[in-house]
Coordinates of N, CA and C in Angstrom, one line a residue:
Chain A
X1 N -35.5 -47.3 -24.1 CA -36.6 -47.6 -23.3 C -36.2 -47.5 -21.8
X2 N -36.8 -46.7 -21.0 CA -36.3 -46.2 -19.7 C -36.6 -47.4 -19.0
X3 N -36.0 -48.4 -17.8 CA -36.4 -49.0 -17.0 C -36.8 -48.9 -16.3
X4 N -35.9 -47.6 -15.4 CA -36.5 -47.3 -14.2 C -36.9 -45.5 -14.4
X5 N -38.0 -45.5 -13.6 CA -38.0 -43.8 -14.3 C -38.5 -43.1 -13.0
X6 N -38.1 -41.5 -13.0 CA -38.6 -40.6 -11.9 C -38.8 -40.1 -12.8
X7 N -40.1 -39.5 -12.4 CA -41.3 -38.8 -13.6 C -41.3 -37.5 -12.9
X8 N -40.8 -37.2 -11.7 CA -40.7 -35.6 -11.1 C -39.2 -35.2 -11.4
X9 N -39.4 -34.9 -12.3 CA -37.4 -33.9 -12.1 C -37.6 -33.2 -10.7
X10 N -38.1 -32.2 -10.5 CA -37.6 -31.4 -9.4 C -38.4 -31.6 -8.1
X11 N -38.5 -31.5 -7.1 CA -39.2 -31.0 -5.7 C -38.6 -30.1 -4.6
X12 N -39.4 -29.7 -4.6 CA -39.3 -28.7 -3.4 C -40.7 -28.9 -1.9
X13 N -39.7 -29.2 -0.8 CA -40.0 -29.2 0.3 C -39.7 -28.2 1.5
X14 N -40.6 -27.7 2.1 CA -40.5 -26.9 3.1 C -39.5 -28.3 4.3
X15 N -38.6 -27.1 5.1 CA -37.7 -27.9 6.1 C -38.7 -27.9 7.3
X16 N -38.4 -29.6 7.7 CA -38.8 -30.1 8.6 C -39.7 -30.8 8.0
X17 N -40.7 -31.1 6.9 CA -41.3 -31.7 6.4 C -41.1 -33.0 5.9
X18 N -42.1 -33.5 5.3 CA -41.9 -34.9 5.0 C -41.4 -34.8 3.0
X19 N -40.3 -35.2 2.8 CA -39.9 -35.6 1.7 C -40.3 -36.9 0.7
X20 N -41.0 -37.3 -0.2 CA -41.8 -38.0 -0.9 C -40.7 -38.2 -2.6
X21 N -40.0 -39.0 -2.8 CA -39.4 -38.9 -4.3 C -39.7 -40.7 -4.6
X22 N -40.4 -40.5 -5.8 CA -41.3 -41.7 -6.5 C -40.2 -42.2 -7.0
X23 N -40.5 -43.3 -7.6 CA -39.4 -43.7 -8.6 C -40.8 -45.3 -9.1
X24 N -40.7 -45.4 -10.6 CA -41.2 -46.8 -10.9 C -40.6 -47.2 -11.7
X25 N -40.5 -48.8 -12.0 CA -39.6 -49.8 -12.9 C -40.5 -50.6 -13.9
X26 N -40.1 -51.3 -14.8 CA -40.8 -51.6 -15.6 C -40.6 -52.9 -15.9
X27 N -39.1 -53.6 -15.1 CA -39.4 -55.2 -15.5 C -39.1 -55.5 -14.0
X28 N -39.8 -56.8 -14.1 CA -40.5 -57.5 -12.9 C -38.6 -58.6 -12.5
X29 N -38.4 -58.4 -13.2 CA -36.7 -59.2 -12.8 C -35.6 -57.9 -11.6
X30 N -35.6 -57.2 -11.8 CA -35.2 -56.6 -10.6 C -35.4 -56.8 -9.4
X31 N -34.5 -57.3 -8.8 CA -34.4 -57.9 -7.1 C -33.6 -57.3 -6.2
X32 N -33.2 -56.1 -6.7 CA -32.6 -55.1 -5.5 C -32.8 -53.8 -5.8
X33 N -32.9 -52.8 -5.0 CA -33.2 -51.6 -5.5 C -32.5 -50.3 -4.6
X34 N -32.0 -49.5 -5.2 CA -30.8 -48.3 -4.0 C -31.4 -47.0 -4.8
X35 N -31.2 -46.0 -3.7 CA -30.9 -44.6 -3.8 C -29.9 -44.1 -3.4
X36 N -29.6 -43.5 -4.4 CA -28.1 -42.5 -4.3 C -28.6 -41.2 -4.4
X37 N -27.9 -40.5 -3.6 CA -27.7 -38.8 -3.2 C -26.9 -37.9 -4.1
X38 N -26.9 -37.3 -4.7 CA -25.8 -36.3 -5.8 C -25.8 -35.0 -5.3
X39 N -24.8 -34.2 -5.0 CA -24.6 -33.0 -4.8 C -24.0 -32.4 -6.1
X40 N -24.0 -31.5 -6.8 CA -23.2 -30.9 -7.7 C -21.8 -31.0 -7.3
X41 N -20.8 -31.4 -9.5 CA -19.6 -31.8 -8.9 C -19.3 -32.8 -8.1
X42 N -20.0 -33.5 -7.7 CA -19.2 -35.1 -6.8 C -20.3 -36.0 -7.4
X43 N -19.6 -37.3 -6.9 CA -19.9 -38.8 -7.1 C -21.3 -38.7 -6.6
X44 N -22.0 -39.3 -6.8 CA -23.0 -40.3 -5.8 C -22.6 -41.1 -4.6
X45 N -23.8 -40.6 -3.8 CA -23.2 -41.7 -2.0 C -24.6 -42.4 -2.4
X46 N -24.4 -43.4 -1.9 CA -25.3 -44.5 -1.6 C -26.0 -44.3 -0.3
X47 N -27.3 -44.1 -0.6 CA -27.8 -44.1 0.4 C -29.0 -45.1 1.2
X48 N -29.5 -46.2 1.1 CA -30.1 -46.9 0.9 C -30.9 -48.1 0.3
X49 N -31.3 -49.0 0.6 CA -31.4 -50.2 -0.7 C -32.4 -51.0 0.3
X50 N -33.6 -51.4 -1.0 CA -34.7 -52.5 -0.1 C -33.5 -53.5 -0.9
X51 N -34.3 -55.2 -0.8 CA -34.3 -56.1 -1.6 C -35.7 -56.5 -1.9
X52 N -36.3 -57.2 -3.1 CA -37.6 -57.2 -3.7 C -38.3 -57.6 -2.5
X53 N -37.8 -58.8 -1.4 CA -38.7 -59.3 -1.0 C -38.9 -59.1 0.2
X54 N -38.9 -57.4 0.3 CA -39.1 -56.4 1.4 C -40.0 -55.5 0.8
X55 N -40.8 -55.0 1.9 CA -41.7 -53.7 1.1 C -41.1 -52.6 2.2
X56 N -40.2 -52.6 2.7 CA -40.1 -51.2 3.9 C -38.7 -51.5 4.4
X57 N -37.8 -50.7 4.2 CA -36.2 -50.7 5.0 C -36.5 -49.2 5.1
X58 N -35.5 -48.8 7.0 CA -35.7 -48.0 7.5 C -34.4 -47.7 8.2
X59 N -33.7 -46.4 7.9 CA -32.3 -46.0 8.5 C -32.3 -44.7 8.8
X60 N -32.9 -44.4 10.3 CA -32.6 -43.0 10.7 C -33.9 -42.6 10.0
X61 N -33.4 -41.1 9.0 CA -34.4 -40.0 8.9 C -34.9 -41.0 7.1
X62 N -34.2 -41.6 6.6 CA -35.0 -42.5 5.5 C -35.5 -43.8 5.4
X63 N -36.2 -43.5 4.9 CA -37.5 -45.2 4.7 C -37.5 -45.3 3.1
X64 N -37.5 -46.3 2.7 CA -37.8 -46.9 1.3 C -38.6 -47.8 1.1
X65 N -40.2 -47.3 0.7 CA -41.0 -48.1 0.7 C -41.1 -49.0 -0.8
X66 N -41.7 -50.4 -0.8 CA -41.3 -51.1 -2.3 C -43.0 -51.4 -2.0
X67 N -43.8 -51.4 -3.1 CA -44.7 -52.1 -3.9 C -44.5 -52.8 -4.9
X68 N -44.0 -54.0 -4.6 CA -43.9 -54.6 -6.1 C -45.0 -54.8 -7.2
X69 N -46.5 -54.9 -6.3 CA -47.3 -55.2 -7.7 C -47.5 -53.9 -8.2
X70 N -47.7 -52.8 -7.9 CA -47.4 -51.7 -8.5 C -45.8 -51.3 -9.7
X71 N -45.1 -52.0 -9.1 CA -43.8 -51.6 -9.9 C -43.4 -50.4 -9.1
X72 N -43.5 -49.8 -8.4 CA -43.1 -48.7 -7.6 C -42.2 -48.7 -5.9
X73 N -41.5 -47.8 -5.7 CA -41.2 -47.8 -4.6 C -40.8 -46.0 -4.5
X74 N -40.6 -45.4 -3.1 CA -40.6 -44.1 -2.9 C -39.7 -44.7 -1.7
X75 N -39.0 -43.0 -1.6 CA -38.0 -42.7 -0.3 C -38.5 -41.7 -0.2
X76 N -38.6 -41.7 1.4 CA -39.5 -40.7 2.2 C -38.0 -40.2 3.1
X77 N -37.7 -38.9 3.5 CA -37.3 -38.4 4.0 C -38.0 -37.4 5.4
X78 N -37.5 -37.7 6.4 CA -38.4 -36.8 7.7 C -37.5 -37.2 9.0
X79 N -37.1 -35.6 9.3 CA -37.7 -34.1 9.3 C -36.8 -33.7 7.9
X80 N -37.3 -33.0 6.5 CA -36.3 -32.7 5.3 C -35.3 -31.4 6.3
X81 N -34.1 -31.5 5.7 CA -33.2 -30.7 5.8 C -32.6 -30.2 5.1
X82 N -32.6 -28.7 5.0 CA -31.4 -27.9 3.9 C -30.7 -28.9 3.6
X83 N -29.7 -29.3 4.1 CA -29.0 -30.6 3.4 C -29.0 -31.7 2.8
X84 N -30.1 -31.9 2.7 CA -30.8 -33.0 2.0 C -31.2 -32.0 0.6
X85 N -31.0 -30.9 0.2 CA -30.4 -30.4 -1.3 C -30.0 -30.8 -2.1
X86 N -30.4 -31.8 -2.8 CA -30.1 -32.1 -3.8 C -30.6 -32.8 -4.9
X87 N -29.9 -34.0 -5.9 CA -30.8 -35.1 -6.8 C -30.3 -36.4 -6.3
X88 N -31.5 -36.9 -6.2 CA -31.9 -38.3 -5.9 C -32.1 -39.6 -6.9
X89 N -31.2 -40.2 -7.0 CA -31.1 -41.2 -8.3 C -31.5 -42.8 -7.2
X90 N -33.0 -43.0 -8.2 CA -33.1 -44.3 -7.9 C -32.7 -45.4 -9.1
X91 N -32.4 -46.8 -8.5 CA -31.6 -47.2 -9.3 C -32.1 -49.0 -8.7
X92 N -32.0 -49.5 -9.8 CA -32.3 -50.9 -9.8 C -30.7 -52.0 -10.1
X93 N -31.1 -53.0 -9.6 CA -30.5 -53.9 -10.0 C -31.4 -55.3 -10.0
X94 N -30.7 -56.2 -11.1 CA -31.3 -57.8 -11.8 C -30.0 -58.6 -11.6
X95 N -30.0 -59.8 -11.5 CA -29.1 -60.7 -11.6 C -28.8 -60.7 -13.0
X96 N -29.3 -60.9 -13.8 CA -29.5 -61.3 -15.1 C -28.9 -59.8 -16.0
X97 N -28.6 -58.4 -15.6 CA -28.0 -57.6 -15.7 C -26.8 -57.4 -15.1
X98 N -27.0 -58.1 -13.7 CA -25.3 -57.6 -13.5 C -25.1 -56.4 -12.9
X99 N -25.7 -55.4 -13.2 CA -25.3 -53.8 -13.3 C -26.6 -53.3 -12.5
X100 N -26.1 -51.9 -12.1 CA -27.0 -51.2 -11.6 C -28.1 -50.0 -12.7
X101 N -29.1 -49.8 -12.8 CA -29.9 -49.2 -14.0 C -30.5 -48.1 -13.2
X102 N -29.7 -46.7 -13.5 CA -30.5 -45.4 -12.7 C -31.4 -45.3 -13.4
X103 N -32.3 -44.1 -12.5 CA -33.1 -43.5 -13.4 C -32.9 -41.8 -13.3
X104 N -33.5 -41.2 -14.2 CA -33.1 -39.9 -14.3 C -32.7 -38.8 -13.3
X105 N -33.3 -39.2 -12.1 CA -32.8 -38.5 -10.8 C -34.1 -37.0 -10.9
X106 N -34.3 -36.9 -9.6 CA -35.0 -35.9 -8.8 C -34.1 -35.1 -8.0
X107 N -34.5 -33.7 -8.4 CA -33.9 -32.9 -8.1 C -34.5 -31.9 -6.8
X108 N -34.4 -32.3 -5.2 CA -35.0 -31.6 -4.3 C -34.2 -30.9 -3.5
X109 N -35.3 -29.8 -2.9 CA -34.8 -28.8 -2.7 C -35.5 -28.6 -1.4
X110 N -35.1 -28.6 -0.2 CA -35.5 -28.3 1.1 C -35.2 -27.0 1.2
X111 N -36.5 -25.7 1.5 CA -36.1 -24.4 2.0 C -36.2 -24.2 3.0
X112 N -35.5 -23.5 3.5 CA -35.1 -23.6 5.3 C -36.4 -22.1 5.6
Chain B
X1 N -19.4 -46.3 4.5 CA -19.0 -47.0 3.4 C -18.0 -46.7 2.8
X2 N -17.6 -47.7 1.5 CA -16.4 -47.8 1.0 C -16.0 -46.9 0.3
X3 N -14.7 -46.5 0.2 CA -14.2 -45.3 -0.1 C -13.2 -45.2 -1.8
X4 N -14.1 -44.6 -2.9 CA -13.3 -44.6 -4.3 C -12.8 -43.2 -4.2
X5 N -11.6 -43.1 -5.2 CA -10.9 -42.4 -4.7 C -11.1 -41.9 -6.9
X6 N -10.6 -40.6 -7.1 CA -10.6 -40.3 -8.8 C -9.6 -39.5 -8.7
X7 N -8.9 -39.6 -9.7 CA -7.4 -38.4 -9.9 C -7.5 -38.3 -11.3
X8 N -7.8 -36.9 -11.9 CA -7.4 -36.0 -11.2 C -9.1 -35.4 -10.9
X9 N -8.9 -34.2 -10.2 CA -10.6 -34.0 -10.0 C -11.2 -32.9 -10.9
X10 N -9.8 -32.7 -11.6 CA -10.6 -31.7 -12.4 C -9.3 -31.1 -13.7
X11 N -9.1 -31.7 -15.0 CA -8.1 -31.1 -16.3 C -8.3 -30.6 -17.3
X12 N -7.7 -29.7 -17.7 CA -8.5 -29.1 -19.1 C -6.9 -29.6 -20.0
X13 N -7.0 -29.9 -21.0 CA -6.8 -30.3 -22.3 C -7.1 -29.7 -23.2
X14 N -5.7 -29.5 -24.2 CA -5.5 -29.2 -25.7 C -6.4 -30.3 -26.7
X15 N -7.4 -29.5 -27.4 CA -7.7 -30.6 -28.9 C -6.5 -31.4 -29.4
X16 N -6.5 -32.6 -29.5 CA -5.9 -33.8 -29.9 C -4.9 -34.2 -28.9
X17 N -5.2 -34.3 -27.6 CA -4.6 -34.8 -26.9 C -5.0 -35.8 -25.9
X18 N -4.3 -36.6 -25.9 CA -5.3 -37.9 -24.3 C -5.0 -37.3 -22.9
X19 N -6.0 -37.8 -22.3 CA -6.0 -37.6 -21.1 C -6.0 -38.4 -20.2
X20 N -5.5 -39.7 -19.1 CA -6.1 -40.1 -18.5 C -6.5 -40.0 -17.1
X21 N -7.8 -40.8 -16.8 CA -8.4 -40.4 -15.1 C -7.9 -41.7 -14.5
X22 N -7.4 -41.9 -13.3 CA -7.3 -42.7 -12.5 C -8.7 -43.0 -11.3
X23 N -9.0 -44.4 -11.2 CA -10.1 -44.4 -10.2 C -9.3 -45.6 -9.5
X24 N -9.2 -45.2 -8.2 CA -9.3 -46.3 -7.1 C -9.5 -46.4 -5.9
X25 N -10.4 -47.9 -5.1 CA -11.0 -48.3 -4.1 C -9.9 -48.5 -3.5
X26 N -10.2 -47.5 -2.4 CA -8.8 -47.5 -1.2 C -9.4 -48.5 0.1
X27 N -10.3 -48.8 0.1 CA -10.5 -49.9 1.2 C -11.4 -50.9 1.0
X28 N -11.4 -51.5 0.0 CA -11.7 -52.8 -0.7 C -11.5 -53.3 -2.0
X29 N -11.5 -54.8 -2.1 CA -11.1 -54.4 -3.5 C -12.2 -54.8 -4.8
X30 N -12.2 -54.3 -5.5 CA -12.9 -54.5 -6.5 C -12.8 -54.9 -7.4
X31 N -13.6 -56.1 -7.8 CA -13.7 -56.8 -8.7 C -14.6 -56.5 -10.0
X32 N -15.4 -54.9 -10.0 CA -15.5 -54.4 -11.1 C -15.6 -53.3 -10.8
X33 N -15.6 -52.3 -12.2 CA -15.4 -50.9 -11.5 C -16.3 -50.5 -13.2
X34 N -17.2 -49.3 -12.8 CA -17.7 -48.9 -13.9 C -17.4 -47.0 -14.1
X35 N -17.4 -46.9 -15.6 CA -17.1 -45.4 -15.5 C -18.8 -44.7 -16.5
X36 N -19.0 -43.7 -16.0 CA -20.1 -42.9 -15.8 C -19.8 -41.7 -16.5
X37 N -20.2 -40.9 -17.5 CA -20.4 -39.8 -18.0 C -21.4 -39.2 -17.4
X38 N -21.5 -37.9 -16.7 CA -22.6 -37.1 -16.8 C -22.9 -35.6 -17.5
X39 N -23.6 -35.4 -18.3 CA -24.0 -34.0 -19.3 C -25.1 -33.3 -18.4
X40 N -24.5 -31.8 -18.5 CA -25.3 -31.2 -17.6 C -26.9 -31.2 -17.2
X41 N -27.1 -31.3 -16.3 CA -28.4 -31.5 -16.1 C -29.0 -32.6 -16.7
X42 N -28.3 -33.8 -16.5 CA -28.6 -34.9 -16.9 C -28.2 -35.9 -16.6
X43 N -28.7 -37.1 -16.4 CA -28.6 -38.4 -15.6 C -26.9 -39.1 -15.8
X44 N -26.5 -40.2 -15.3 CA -25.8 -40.7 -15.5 C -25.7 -41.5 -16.2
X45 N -24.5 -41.7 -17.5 CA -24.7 -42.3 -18.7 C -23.8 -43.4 -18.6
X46 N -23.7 -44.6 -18.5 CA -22.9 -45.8 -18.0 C -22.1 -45.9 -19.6
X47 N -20.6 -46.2 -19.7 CA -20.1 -45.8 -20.7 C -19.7 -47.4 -20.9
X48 N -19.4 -48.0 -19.6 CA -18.7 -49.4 -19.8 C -18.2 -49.9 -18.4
X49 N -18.1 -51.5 -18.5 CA -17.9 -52.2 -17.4 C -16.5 -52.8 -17.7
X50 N -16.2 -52.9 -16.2 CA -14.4 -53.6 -16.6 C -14.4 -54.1 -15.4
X51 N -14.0 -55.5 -15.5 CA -13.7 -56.6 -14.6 C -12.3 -57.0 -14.6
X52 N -11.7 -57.1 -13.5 CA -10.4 -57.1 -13.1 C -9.8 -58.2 -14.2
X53 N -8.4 -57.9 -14.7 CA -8.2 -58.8 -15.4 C -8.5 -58.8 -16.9
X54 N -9.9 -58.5 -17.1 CA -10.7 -58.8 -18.2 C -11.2 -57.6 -19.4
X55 N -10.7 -57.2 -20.3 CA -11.3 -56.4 -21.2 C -12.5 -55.5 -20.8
X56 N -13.1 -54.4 -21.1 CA -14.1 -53.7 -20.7 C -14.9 -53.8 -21.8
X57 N -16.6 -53.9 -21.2 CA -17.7 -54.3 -21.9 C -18.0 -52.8 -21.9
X58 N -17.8 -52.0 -23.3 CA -19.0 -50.6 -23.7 C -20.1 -51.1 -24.0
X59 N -20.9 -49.5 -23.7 CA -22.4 -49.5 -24.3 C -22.4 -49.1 -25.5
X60 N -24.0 -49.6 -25.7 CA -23.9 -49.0 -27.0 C -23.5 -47.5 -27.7
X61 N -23.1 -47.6 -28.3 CA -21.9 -45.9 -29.2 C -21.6 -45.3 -28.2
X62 N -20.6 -46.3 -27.1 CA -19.4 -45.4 -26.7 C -18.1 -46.5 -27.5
X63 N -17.5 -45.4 -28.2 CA -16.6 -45.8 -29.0 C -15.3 -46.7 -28.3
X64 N -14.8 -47.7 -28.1 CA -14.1 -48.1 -27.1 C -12.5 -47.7 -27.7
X65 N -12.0 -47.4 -29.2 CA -10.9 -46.7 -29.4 C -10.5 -45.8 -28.8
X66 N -12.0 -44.7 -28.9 CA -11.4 -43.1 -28.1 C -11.6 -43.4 -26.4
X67 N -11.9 -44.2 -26.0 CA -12.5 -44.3 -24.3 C -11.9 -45.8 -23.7
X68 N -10.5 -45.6 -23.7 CA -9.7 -46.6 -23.2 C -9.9 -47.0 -21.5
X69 N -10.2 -48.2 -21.2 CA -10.1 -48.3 -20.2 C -9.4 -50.0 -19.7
X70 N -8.6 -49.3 -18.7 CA -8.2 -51.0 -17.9 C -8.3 -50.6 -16.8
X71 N -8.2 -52.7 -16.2 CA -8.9 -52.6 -15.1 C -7.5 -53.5 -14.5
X72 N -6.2 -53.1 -14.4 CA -5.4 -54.1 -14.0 C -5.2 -54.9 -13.1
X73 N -6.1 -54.1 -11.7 CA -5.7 -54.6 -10.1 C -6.6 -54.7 -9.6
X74 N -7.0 -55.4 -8.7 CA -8.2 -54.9 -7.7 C -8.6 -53.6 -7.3
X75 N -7.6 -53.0 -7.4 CA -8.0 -51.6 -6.5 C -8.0 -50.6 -7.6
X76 N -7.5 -50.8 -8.9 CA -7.2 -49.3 -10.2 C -8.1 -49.5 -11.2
X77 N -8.5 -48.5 -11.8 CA -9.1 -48.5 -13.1 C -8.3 -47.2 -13.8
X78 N -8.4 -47.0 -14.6 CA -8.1 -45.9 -15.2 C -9.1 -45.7 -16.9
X79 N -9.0 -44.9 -17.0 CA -10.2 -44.5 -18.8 C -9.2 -43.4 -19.3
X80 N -8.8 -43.6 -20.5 CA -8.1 -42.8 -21.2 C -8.8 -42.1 -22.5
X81 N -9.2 -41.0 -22.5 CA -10.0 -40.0 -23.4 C -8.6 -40.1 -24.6
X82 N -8.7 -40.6 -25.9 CA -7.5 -40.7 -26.8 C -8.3 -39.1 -27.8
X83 N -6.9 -38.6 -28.0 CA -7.4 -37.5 -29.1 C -8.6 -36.8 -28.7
X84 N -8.7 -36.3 -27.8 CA -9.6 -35.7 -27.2 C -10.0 -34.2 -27.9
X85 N -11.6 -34.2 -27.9 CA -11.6 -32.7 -29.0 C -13.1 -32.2 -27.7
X86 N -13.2 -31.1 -28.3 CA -14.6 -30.0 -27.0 C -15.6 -30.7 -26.6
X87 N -16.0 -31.9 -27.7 CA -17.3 -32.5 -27.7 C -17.4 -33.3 -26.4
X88 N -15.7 -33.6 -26.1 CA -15.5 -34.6 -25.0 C -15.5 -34.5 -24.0
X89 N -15.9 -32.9 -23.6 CA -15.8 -32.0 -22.3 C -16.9 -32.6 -21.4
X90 N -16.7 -33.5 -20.3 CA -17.8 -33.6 -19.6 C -17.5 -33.7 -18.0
X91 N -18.0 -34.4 -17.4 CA -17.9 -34.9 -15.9 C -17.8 -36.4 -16.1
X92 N -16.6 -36.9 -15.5 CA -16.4 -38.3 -16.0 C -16.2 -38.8 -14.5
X93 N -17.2 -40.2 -14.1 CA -17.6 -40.8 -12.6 C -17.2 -41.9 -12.6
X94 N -15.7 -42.7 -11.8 CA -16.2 -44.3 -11.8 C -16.9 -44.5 -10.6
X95 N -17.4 -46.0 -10.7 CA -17.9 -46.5 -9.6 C -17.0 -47.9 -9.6
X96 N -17.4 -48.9 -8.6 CA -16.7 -49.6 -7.9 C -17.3 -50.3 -7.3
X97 N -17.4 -51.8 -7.4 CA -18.1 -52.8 -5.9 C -17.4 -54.0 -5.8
X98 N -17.3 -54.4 -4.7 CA -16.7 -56.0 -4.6 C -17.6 -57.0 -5.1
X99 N -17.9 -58.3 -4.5 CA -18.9 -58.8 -4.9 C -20.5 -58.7 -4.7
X100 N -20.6 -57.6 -3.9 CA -22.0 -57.3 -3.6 C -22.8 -56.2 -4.8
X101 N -23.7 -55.5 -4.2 CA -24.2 -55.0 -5.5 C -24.2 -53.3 -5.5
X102 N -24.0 -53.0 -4.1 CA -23.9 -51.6 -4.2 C -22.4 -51.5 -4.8
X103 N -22.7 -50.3 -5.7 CA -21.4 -49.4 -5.8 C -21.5 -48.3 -5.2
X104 N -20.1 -48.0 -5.0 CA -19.3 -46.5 -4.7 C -18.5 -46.2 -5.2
X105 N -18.7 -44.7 -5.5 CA -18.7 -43.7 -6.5 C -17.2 -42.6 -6.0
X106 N -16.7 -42.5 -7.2 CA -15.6 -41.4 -6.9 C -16.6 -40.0 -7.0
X107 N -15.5 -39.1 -6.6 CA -16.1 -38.0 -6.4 C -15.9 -37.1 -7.7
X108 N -15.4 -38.2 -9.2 CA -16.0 -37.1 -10.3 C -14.6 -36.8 -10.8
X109 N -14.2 -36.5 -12.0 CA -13.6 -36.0 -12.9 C -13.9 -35.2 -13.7
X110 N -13.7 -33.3 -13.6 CA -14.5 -32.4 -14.5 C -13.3 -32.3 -16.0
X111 N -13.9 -32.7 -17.0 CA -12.2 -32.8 -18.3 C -13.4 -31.4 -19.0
X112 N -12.3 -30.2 -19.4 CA -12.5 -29.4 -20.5 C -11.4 -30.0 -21.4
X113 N -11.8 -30.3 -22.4 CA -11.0 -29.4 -24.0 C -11.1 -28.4 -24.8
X114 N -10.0 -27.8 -24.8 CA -10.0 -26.4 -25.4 C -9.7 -26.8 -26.8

């Protein structure tokens, strides 16, 4: 049973545009939440993190908006950049887990 | 941010032989470190947790005989693939955090077995 899920595998954004990657959760005990970046072949970077009892953290060209009564939250990217190519793994964390719980990851694609 | 470090980044292996990956946090130290399977075009599969000091907790059907791992130091992990056969061929990731909640991620271990 998926906890956290990205229901878009892939996107594609025209560059300079605004980038949109959903992500929703399914238990209400999650109190922190990150996006990580993947390039083919390497690790995950960490790229940003609300905490529950935020609805909006903002760094540079990303924002991560949280709705909690929805169960959802989205990272917005802008202006998108060829380099911003890649998959986007949102990921939860619970006290009560301990661990971080991805979800399947979106796979975007900025054409220049 | 903090910097994990993976050796080797990439080995191919004879059927029935071990292999192991080295992971370590070169500028903090970590008090758990997790290792990551990824299958092509597909998500990351959390294999098991290891807390310094302390035996490593697998998931469910990862076999913890064939998928050895210790966590001796603050800074090392290592995962040893025992008797390694093709099936075992994948992209193997640790990760790493002190006491906070983000982790950081090595940059990956590609294992073929021939």
């Amino acid at each position: 049973d998926q906890q956290v899920k990205q229901n878009s595998p892939s996107l594609s954004v025209q560059e300079g545009r605004i980038s949109i990657l959903n992500c929703d959760y399914t238990n209400s005990m999650f109190d922190y939440f990150l996006w990580y970046k993947k390039y083919p072949a390497e690790g995950p970077t960490f790229l940003i993190s609300i905490s529950s009892i935020k609805d909006k953290n903002e760094d540079g060209r990303f924002t991560v908006f949280l709705n909690k009564s929805a169960k959802h939250l989205s990272l917005h990217i802008v202006p998108s950049q060829p380099g911003d190519s890649a998959v986007y793994f949102c990921a939860a964390y619970g006290t009560s887990y301990d661990k971080v719980i991805f979800g399947p990851g979106t796979s975007l694609s900025v054409i220049p | 941010g903090a910097v994990v470090s993976q050796h080797p980044s990439r080995v191919i292996c004879k059927s029935g032989t071990s292999v192991k990956i080295e992971c370590r946090s070169l500028d903090f130290q970590a008090t758990t470190m997790f290792w990551y399977r990824q299958f092509p075009k597909k998500s990351l599969m959390l294999m098991a947790t290891s807390n310094e000091g302390s035996k490593a907790t697998y998931e469910q059907g990862v076999e913890k005989d064939k998928f050895l791992i210790n966590h001796a130091s603050l800074t090392l992990s290592t995962l040893t693939v025992t008797s390694a056969h093709p099936e075992d061929s994948s992209f193997y990731i640790c990760s790493a955090r002190d006491r906070a909640i983000v982790q950081y991620f090595g940059p990956g271990t590609r294992l073929t077995v021939t």
